[in-house]
Short mmCIF file of C-alpha atoms in Angstrom, two decimals:
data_model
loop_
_atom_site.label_atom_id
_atom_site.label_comp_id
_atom_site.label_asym_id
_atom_site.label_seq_id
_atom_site.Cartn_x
_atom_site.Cartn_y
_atom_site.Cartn_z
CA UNK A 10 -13.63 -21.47 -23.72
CA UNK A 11 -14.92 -20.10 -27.25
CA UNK A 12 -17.76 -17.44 -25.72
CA UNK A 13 -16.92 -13.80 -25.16
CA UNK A 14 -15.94 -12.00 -22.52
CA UNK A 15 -17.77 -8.20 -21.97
CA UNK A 16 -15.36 -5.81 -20.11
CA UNK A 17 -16.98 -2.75 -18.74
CA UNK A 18 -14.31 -0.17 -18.04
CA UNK A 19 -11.24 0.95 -20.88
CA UNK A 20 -9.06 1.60 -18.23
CA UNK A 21 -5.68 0.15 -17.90
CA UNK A 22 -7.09 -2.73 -16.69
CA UNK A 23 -9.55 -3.09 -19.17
CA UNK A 24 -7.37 -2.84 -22.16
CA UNK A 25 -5.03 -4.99 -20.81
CA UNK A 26 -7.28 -7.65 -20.10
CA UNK A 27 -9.02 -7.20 -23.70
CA UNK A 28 -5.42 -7.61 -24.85
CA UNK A 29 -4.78 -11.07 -22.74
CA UNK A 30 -8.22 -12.34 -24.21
CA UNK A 31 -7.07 -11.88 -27.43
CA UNK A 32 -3.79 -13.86 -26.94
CA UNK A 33 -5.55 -16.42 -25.73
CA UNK A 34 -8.23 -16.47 -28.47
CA UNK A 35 -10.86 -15.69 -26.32
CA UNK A 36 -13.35 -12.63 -28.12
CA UNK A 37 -14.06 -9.90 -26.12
CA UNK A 38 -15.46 -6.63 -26.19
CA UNK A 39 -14.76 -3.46 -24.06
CA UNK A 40 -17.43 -0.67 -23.28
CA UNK A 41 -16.54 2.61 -21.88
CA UNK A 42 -18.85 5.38 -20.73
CA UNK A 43 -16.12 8.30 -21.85
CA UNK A 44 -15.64 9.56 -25.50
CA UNK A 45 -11.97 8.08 -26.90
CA UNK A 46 -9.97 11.44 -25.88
CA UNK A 47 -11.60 11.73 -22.50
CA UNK A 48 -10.60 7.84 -22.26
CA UNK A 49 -7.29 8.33 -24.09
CA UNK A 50 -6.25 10.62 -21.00
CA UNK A 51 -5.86 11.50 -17.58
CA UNK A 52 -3.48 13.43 -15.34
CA UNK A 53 0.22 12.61 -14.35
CA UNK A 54 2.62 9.38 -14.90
CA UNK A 55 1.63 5.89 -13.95
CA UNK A 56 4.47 3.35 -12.24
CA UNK A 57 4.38 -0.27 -14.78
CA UNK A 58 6.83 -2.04 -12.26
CA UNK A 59 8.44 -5.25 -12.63
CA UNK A 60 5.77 -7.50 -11.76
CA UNK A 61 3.45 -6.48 -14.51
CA UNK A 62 6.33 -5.75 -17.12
CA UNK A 63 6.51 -9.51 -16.56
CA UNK A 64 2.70 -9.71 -18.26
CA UNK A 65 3.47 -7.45 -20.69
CA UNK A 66 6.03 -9.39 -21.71
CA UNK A 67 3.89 -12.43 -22.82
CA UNK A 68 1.33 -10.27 -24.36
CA UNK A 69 1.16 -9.47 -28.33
CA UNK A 70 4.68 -11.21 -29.14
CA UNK A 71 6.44 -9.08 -26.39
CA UNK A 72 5.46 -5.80 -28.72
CA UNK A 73 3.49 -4.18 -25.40
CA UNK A 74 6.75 -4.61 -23.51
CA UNK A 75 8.80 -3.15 -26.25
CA UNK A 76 6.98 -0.08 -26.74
CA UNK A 77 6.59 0.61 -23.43
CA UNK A 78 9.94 0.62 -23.01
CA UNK A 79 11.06 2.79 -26.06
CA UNK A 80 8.25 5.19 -24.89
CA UNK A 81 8.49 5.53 -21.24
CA UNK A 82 11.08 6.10 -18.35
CA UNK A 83 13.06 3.00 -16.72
CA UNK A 84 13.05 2.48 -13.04
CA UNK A 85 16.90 2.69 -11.70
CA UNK A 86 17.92 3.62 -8.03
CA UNK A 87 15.83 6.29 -6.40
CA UNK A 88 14.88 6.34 -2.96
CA UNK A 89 13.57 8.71 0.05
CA UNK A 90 14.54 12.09 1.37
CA UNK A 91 13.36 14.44 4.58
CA UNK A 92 12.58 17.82 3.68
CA UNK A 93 16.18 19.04 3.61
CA UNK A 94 17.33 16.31 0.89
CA UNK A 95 18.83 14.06 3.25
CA UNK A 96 18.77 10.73 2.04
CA UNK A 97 16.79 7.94 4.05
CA UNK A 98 16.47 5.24 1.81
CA UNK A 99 18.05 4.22 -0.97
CA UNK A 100 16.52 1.53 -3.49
CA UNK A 101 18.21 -0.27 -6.02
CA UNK A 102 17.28 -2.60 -8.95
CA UNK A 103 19.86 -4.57 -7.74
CA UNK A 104 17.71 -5.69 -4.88
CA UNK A 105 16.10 -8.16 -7.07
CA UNK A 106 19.20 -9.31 -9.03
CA UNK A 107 17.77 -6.25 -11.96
CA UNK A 108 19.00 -3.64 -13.72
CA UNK A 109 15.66 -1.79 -13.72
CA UNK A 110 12.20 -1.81 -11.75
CA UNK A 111 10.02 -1.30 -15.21
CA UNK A 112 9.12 1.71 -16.45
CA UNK A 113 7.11 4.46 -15.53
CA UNK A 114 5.24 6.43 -18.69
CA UNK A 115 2.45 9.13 -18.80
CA UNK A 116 -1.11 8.37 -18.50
CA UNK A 117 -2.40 9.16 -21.24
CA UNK A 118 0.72 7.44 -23.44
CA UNK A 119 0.15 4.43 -21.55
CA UNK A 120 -3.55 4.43 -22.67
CA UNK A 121 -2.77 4.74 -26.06
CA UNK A 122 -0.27 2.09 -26.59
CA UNK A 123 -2.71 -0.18 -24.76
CA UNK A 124 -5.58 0.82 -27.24
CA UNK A 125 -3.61 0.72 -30.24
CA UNK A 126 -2.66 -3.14 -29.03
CA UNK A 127 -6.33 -3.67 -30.08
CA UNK A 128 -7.65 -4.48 -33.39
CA UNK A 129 -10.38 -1.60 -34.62
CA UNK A 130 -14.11 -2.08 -33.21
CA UNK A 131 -12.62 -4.34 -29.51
CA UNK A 132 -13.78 -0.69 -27.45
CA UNK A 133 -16.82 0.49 -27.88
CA UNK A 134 -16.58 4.29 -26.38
CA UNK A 135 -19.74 6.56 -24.90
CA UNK A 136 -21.30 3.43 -23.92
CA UNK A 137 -22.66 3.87 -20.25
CA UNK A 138 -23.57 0.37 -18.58
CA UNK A 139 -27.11 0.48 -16.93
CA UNK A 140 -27.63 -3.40 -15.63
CA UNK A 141 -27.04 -6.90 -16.52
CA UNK A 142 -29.52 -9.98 -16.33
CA UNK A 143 -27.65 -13.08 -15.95
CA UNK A 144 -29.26 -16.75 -17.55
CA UNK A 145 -27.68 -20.39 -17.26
CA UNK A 146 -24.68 -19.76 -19.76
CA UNK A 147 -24.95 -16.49 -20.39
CA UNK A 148 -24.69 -12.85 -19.48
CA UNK A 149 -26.78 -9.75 -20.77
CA UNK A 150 -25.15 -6.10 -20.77
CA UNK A 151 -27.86 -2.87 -20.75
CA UNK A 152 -26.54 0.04 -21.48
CA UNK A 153 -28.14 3.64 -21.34
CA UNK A 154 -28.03 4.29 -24.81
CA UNK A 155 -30.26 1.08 -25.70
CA UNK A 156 -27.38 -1.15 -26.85
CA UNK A 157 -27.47 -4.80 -25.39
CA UNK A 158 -24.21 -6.98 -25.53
CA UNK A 159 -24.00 -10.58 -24.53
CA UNK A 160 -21.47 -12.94 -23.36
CA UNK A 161 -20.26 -15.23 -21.09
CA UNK A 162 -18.54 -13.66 -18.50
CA UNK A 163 -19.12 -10.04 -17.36
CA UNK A 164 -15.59 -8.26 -15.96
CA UNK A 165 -16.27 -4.39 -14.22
CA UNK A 166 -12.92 -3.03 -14.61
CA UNK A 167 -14.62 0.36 -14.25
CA UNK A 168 -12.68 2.10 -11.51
CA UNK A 169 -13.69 3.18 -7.74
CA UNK A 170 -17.34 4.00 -8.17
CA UNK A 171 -17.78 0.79 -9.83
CA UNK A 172 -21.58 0.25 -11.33
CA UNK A 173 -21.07 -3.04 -11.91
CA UNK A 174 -19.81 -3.68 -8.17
CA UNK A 175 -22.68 -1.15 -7.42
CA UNK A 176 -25.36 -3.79 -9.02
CA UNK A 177 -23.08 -7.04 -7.38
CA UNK A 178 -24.45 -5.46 -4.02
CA UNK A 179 -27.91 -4.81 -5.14
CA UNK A 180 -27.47 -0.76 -5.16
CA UNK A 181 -28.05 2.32 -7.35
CA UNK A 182 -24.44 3.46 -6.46
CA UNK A 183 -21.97 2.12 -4.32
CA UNK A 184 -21.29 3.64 -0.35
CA UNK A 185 -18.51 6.49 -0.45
CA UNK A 186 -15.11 5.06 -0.46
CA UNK A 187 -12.68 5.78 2.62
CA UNK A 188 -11.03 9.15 2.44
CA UNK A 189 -7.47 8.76 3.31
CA UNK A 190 -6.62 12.04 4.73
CA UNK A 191 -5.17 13.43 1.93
CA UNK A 192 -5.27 15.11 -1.36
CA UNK A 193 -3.16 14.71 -4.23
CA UNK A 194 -1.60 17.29 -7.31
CA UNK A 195 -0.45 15.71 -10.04
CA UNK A 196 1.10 17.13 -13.71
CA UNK A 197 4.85 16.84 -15.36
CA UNK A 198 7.52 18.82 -16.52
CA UNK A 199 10.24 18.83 -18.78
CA UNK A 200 13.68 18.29 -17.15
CA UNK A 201 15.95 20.50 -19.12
CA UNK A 202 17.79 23.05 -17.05
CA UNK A 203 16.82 21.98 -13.86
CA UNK A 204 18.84 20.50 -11.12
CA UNK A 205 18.28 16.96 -11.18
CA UNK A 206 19.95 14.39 -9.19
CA UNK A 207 21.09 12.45 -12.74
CA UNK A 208 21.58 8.96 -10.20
CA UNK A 209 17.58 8.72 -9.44
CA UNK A 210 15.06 7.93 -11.87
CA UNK A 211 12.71 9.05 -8.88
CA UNK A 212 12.83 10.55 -5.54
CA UNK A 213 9.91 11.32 -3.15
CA UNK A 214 10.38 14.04 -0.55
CA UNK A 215 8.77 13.59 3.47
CA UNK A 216 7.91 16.62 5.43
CA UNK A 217 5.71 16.99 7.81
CA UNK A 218 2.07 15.97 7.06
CA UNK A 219 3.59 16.68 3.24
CA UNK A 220 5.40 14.45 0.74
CA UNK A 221 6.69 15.70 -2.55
CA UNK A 222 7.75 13.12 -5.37
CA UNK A 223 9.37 12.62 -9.07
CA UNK A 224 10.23 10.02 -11.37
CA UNK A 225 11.04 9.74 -14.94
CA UNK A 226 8.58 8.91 -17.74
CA UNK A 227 10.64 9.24 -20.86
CA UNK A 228 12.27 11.77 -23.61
CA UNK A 229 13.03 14.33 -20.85
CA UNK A 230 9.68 14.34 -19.15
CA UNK A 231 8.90 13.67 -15.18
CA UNK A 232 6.24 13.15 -13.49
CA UNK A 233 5.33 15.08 -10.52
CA UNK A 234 2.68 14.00 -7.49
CA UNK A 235 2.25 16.06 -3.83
CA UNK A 236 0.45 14.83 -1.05
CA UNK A 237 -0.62 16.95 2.11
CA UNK A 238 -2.94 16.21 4.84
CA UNK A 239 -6.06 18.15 4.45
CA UNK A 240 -10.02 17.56 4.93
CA UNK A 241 -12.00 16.34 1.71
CA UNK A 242 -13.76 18.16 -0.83
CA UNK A 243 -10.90 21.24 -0.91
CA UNK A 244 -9.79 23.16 -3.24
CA UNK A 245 -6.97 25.55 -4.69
CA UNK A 246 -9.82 28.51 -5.30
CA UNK A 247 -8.52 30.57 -2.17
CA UNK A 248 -4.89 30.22 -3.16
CA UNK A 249 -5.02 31.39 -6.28
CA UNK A 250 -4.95 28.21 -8.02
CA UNK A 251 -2.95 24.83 -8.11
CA UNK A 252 0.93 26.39 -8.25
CA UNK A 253 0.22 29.14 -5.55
CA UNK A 254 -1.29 26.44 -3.25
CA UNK A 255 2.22 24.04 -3.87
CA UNK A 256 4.37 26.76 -3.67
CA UNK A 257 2.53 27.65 -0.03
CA UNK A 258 3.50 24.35 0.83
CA UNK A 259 6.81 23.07 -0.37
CA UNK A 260 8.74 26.21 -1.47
CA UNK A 261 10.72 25.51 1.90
CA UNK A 262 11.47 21.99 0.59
CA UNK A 263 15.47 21.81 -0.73
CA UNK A 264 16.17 21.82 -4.38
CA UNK A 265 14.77 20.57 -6.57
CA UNK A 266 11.62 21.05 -5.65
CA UNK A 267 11.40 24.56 -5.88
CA UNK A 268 12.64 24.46 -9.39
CA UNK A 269 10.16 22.35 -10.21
CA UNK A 270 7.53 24.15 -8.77
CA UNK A 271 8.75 27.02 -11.40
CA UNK A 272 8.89 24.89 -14.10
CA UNK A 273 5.22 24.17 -13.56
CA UNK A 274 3.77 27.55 -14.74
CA UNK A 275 3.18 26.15 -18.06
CA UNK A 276 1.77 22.72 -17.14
CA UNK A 277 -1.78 21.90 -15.88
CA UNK A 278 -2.04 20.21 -12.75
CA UNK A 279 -4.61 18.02 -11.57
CA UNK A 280 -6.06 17.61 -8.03
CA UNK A 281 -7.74 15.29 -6.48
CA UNK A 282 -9.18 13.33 -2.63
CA UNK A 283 -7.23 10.02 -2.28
CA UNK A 284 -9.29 7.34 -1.48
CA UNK A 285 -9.44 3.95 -0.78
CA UNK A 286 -12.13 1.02 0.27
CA UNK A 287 -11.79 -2.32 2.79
CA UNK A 288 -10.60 -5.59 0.34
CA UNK A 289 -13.44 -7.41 -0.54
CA UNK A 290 -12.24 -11.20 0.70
CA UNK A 291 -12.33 -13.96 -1.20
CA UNK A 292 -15.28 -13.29 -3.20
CA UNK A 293 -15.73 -10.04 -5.62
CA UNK A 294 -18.54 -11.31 -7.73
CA UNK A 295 -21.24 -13.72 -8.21
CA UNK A 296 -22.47 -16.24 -11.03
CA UNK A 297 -20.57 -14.57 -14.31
CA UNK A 298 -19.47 -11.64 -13.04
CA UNK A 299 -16.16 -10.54 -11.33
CA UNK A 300 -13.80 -7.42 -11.15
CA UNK A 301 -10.53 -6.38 -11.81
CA UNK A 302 -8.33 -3.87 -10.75
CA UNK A 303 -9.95 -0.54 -8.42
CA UNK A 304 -13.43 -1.93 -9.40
CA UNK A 305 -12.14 -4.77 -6.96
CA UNK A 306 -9.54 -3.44 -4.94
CA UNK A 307 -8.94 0.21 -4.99
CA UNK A 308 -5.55 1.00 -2.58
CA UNK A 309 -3.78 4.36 -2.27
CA UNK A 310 -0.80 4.75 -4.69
CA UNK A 311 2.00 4.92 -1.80
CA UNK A 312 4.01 1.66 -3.72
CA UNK A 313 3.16 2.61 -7.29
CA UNK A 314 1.18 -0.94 -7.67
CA UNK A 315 -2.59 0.17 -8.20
CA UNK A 316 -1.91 -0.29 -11.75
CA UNK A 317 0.30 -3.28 -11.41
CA UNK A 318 -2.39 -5.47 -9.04
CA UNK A 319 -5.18 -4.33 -12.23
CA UNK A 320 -2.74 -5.83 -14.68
CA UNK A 321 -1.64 -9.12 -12.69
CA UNK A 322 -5.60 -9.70 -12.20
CA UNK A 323 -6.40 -9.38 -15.82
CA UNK A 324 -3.76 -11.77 -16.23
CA UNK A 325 -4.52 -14.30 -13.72
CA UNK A 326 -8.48 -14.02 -14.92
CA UNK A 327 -7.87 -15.60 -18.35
CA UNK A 328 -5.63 -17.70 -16.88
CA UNK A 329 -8.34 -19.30 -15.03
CA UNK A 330 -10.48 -19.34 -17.65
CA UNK A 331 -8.86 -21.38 -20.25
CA UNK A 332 -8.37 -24.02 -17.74
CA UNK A 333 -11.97 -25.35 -19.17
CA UNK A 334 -13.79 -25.01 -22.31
CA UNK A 335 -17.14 -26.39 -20.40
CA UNK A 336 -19.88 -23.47 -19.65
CA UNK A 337 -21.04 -24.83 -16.57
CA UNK A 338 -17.57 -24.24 -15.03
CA UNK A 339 -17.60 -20.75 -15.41
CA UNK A 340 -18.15 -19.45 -12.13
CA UNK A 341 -16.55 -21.92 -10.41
CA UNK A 342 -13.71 -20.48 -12.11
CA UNK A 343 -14.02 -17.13 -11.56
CA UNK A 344 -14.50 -17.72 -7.68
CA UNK A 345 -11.07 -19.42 -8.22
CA UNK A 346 -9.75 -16.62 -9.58
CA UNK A 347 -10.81 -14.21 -7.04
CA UNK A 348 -9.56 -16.01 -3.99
CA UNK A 349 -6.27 -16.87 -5.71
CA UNK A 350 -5.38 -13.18 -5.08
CA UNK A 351 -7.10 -12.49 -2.73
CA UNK A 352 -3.87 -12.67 -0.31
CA UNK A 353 -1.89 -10.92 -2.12
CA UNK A 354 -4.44 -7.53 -3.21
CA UNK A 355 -4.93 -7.50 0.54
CA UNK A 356 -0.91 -7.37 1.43
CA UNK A 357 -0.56 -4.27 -1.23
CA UNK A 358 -3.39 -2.81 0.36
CA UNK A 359 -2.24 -2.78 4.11
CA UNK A 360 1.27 -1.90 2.69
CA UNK A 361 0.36 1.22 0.85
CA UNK A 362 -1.34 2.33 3.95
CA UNK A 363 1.51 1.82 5.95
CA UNK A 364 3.51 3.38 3.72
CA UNK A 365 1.25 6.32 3.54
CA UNK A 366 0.43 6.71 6.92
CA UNK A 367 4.61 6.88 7.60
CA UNK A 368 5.06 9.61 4.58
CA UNK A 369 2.22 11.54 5.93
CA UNK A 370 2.81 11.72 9.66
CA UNK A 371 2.33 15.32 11.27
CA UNK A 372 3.54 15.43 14.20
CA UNK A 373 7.45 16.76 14.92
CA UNK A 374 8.51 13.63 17.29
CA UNK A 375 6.96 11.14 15.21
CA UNK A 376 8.61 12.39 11.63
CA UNK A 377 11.64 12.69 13.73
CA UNK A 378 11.80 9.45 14.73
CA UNK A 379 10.66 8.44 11.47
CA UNK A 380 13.28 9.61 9.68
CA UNK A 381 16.17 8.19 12.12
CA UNK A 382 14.49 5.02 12.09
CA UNK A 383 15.09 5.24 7.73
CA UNK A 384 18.26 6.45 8.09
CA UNK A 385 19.84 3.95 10.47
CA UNK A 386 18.43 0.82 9.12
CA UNK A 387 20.26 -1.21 6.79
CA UNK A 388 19.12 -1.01 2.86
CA UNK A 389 19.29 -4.84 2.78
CA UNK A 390 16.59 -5.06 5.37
CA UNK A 391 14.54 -1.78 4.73
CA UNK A 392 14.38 -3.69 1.10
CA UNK A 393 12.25 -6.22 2.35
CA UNK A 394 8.99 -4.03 2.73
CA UNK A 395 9.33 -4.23 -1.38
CA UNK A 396 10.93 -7.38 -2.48
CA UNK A 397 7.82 -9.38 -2.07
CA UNK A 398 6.35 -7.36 -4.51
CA UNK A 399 8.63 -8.84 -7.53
CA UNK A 400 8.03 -12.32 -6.38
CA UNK A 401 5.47 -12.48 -8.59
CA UNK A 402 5.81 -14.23 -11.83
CA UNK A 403 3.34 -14.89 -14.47
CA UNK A 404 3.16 -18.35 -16.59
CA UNK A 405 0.43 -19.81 -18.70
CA UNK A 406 -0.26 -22.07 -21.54
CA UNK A 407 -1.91 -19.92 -24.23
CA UNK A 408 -4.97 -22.44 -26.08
CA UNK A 409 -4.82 -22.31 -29.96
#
């Protein structure tokens, strides 16, 4: 296949799929509606776990894996906690025969290692995508600033509120995604000084309708997320801002999550409604267009994989693609491509529910019995819920 592929979105899926064209000689061309710093950021750390460390590692000569890896924070043993630090489960590398999970690096580090991957011109920044027109053996890209681009294959890898999903299902804008419950804070903070359990790269925290979490991303840095169950749309205003309104709610939490709440004073923290929306099936696009990553399949970040499923797909696209150099076969292979994970998106998705639905129970009884239920079952078995997860192992062969 010799015509190129438009990306819309310079997300993390996005750049990693313009970075998997490239490998396989395929040109392509990525468009995104922000400006390069508003693109080349974004709040808290991101979780690159096993399964798509195994992409990277194919990618550029290996140099993606490398760097991520020199820049970012390795996932060792860390595990879950009630309230009081008790442990409740404990997860080890060593569940998959590994010494580490991946790595786990800041947002907007992550983008720029992925970016600089890219030779100069590939993204294409302030460009907001209006419509497409689709012919026999080709695809045209509008864009609100007058700019047309043209290839053979459209990808939307442009987040939740998709417009290129939007114009898939005929609409100005797509329906409001499902609100999961909760909100989310999310910043970092530098590690020095405070009382760190030096065994866990990451530990998350379970009160009651409340959650607290950490995990390393690199040169003394973690990242920091809290959940709490609370109607949509709210906001820190009455608090006093971000810190009061964590400090409200998990200053009774044990150490050291407290003493991180202290060493946030200096930091900005983001909030933000968690949301999700129903898998799509076997079939995300039409003709020359698909999606990737939450454009696709948006799921709540309970297993750390939202990034990881955008990066398999991107993967598993080209893939399919360089199966056949004849036009015609295009969509045939994209509908391939789409129902060959469609098992698998859908599995992450009910799991991260699950997973969030467990951490965010309210009620007393049902966190109590939660919590026994962690603490008495064996690792080996409570490891299942995530081994499937690292099954997953990419292969190709590349086309000169």
């Amino acid at each position: 296949m010799s015509r190129k592929i438009i990306v819309i979105g310079g997300g993390i899926g996005g750049l990693t799929l313009a970075r998997v064209c490239l490998d396989a000689s395929i040109p392509v061309e990525v468009y995104e509606k922000r400006t390069l710093p508003e693109m080349l950021s974004g709040p808290g750390g991101i979780f690159i776990q096993r399964n798509a460390m195994r992409v990277y590692q194919l990618l550029w000569d290996g140099q993606l894996y490398d760097r991520f890896y020199q820049h970012g924070g390795t996932i060792r043993e860390g595990g879950f906690f009630n309230k009081n630090g008790e442990l409740l489960y404990l997860n080890s590398p060593k569940f998959v025969q590994a010494d580490n999970l991946g790595i786990c690096l800041l947002r907007p580090e992550l983008q720029q290692i992925l970016y600089d991957a890219l030779p100069e011109g590939t993204v294409k920044t302030g460009c907001v995508f209006e419509n497409f027109e689709e012919s026999q053996d080709t695809v045209r890209v509008f864009f609100q600033n007058g700019s047309i681009a043209e290839g053979s294959v459209l990808v939307g890898a442009d987040g939740l509120y998709s417009s290129v999903r939007a114009q898939l299902q005929e609409k100005e804008q797509l329906e409001r995604p499902i609100y999961s419950g909760t909100c989310c804070w999310r910043g970092y903070f530098e590690a020095a000084g405070l009382p760190l359990d030096e065994r866990y790269s990451w530990s998350e925290y379970w009160g009651q309708g409340d959650r607290f979490g950490y995990f390393d991303v690199g040169s003394g840095r973690f990242s920091f997320y809290a959940f709490v169950n609370t109607p949509a749309g709210g906001t820190d205003e009455l608090a006093g801002g971000a810190l009061n309104a964590l400090r409200s709610r998990f200053s009774s939490y044990a150490n050291p999550v407290p003493a991180i709440l202290d060493a946030l004073s200096a930091q900005p923290i983001y909030r933000d409604d968690i949301y999700d929306r129903e898998p799509l099936g076997q079939t995300w696009g039409r003709g020359r267009v698909t999606l990737i990553g939450d454009a696709a399949h948006p799921v709540q970040p309970n297993l750390g994989q939202g990034g990881c499923m955008a990066i398999e797909d991107a993967f598993e696209l080209v893939k399919q693609l360089i199966v056949s150099h004849e036009a015609e076969t295009v969509p045939s292979l994209l509908r391939q491509f789409e129902a060959s994970r469609c098992d698998r998106i859908n599995r992450v998705f009910t799991t991260s529910r699950q997973v969030g639905q467990l951490g965010q129970a309210e009620n007393a009884i049902a966190c109590f019995i939660r919590n026994w239920i962690y603490k008495l079952t064996p690792t080996w078995l409570a490891d299942q819920q995530f081994k499937w997860l690292f099954d997953y192992v990419p292969r190709w062969t590349k086309v000169s």
